[in-house]
Amino acid sequence: MSNEPRPPLHLSEALASFDALWSPRIVERVNDYDVRIAKVEGEHIWHAHDDTDEFFLVLDGELHISLREPAGERTVLLPKGAVFTVPRGTEHKPAAPSGAAILMFEPSGTLSVGDRHDEVPGHVDETTGHALGV
């Protein structure tokens, strides 16, 4: 990858370039991390990331993240503009009943299905992120 800076990218244009749900697009790389965007609707699957936290920023809509924690199960509601980090090892299930657009920041190569790599839902066409424009 070149060390030349890329031109600025408008997230609204990037989001308009694809329709696939739960299949992230990589909009930028920062050191060894991907900045990914995704359109989501309905429910994802329960999963955990044993080696990394997972950062979410809601760009549009509302995201629900159900968490299974030692104290029990709870759901965090994230409206547009909200950020939330799921701690490593925490089983979670994102959902967007009315649809949402999200930005995630995570180590390159991180699977969007975490430890459930053998349970990829049929509607998910990529778990580590497509290059934008693919």
PDB file of C-alpha atoms in Angstrom, residues 69-132:
ATOM      1  CA  GLU A  69     -22.175 -10.362  30.594  1.00  0.00           C
ATOM      2  CA  PRO A  70     -21.440 -11.974  33.963  1.00  0.00           C
ATOM      3  CA  ALA A  71     -24.270  -9.920  35.508  1.00  0.00           C
ATOM      4  CA  GLY A  72     -26.712 -11.111  32.848  1.00  0.00           C
ATOM      5  CA  GLU A  73     -27.992 -10.114  29.459  1.00  0.00           C
ATOM      6  CA  ARG A  74     -28.705  -6.501  28.495  1.00  0.00           C
ATOM      7  CA  THR A  75     -29.255  -4.461  25.339  1.00  0.00           C
ATOM      8  CA  VAL A  76     -27.593  -1.123  24.597  1.00  0.00           C
ATOM      9  CA  LEU A  77     -29.524   1.228  22.283  1.00  0.00           C
ATOM     10  CA  LEU A  78     -27.337   3.454  20.123  1.00  0.00           C
ATOM     11  CA  PRO A  79     -29.036   6.322  18.255  1.00  0.00           C
ATOM     12  CA  LYS A  80     -27.427   8.207  15.369  1.00  0.00           C
ATOM     13  CA  GLY A  81     -24.165   9.777  16.511  1.00  0.00           C
ATOM     14  CA  ALA A  82     -23.621   7.396  19.461  1.00  0.00           C
ATOM     15  CA  VAL A  83     -20.457   5.365  19.999  1.00  0.00           C
ATOM     16  CA  PHE A  84     -20.004   2.158  21.964  1.00  0.00           C
ATOM     17  CA  THR A  85     -17.185  -0.340  22.444  1.00  0.00           C
ATOM     18  CA  VAL A  86     -17.891  -4.014  23.082  1.00  0.00           C
ATOM     19  CA  PRO A  87     -15.074  -5.310  25.309  1.00  0.00           C
ATOM     20  CA  ARG A  88     -13.024  -8.235  24.014  1.00  0.00           C
ATOM     21  CA  GLY A  89     -14.450 -11.618  24.939  1.00  0.00           C
ATOM     22  CA  THR A  90     -17.992 -10.276  25.435  1.00  0.00           C
ATOM     23  CA  GLU A  91     -20.637 -12.217  23.552  1.00  0.00           C
ATOM     24  CA  HIS A  92     -22.835  -9.774  21.650  1.00  0.00           C
ATOM     25  CA  LYS A  93     -25.467  -9.574  18.919  1.00  0.00           C
ATOM     26  CA  PRO A  94     -25.958  -6.370  16.920  1.00  0.00           C
ATOM     27  CA  ALA A  95     -29.398  -5.650  15.482  1.00  0.00           C
ATOM     28  CA  ALA A  96     -31.110  -2.811  13.649  1.00  0.00           C
ATOM     29  CA  PRO A  97     -34.871  -3.408  13.479  1.00  0.00           C
ATOM     30  CA  SER A  98     -35.408  -0.340  11.244  1.00  0.00           C
ATOM     31  CA  GLY A  99     -32.007  -0.358   9.542  1.00  0.00           C
ATOM     32  CA  ALA A 100     -28.843   1.595  10.295  1.00  0.00           C
ATOM     33  CA  ALA A 101     -25.497   2.625   8.888  1.00  0.00           C
ATOM     34  CA  ILE A 102     -22.512   2.034  11.143  1.00  0.00           C
ATOM     35  CA  LEU A 103     -18.766   2.606  11.278  1.00  0.00           C
ATOM     36  CA  MET A 104     -16.510   0.077  12.988  1.00  0.00           C
ATOM     37  CA  PHE A 105     -12.846   0.326  13.938  1.00  0.00           C
ATOM     38  CA  GLU A 106     -11.057  -2.973  14.440  1.00  0.00           C
ATOM     39  CA  PRO A 107      -7.796  -4.797  13.631  1.00  0.00           C
ATOM     40  CA  SER A 108      -7.427  -5.697   9.941  1.00  0.00           C
ATOM     41  CA  GLY A 109      -8.674  -9.197   9.253  1.00  0.00           C
ATOM     42  CA  THR A 110     -11.103  -9.293  12.183  1.00  0.00           C
ATOM     43  CA  LEU A 111     -14.125 -11.447  11.281  1.00  0.00           C
ATOM     44  CA  SER A 112     -17.509  -9.731  11.649  1.00  0.00           C
ATOM     45  CA  VAL A 113     -18.818 -13.051  12.994  1.00  0.00           C
ATOM     46  CA  GLY A 114     -16.014 -13.339  15.554  1.00  0.00           C
ATOM     47  CA  ASP A 115     -15.701 -16.820  16.982  1.00  0.00           C
ATOM     48  CA  ARG A 116     -18.671 -18.098  14.921  1.00  0.00           C
ATOM     49  CA  HIS A 117     -16.752 -18.313  11.626  1.00  0.00           C
ATOM     50  CA  ASP A 118     -18.563 -21.573  10.833  1.00  0.00           C
ATOM     51  CA  GLU A 119     -21.998 -19.903  11.233  1.00  0.00           C
ATOM     52  CA  VAL A 120     -21.825 -17.100   8.644  1.00  0.00           C
ATOM     53  CA  PRO A 121     -25.401 -16.122   7.710  1.00  0.00           C
ATOM     54  CA  GLY A 122     -26.247 -16.576   4.025  1.00  0.00           C
ATOM     55  CA  HIS A 123     -26.842 -12.847   3.498  1.00  0.00           C
ATOM     56  CA  VAL A 124     -23.289 -11.956   4.635  1.00  0.00           C
ATOM     57  CA  ASP A 125     -20.978 -12.005   1.611  1.00  0.00           C
ATOM     58  CA  GLU A 126     -17.779 -10.895   3.386  1.00  0.00           C
ATOM     59  CA  THR A 127     -16.724 -11.086   7.042  1.00  0.00           C
ATOM     60  CA  THR A 128     -13.437  -9.134   6.947  1.00  0.00           C
ATOM     61  CA  GLY A 129     -14.595  -6.271   4.766  1.00  0.00           C
ATOM     62  CA  HIS A 130     -14.612  -5.561   1.044  1.00  0.00           C
ATOM     63  CA  ALA A 131     -12.420  -2.863  -0.367  1.00  0.00           C
ATOM     64  CA  LEU A 132     -14.702   0.080  -1.061  1.00  0.00           C
TER      65      LEU A 132
END
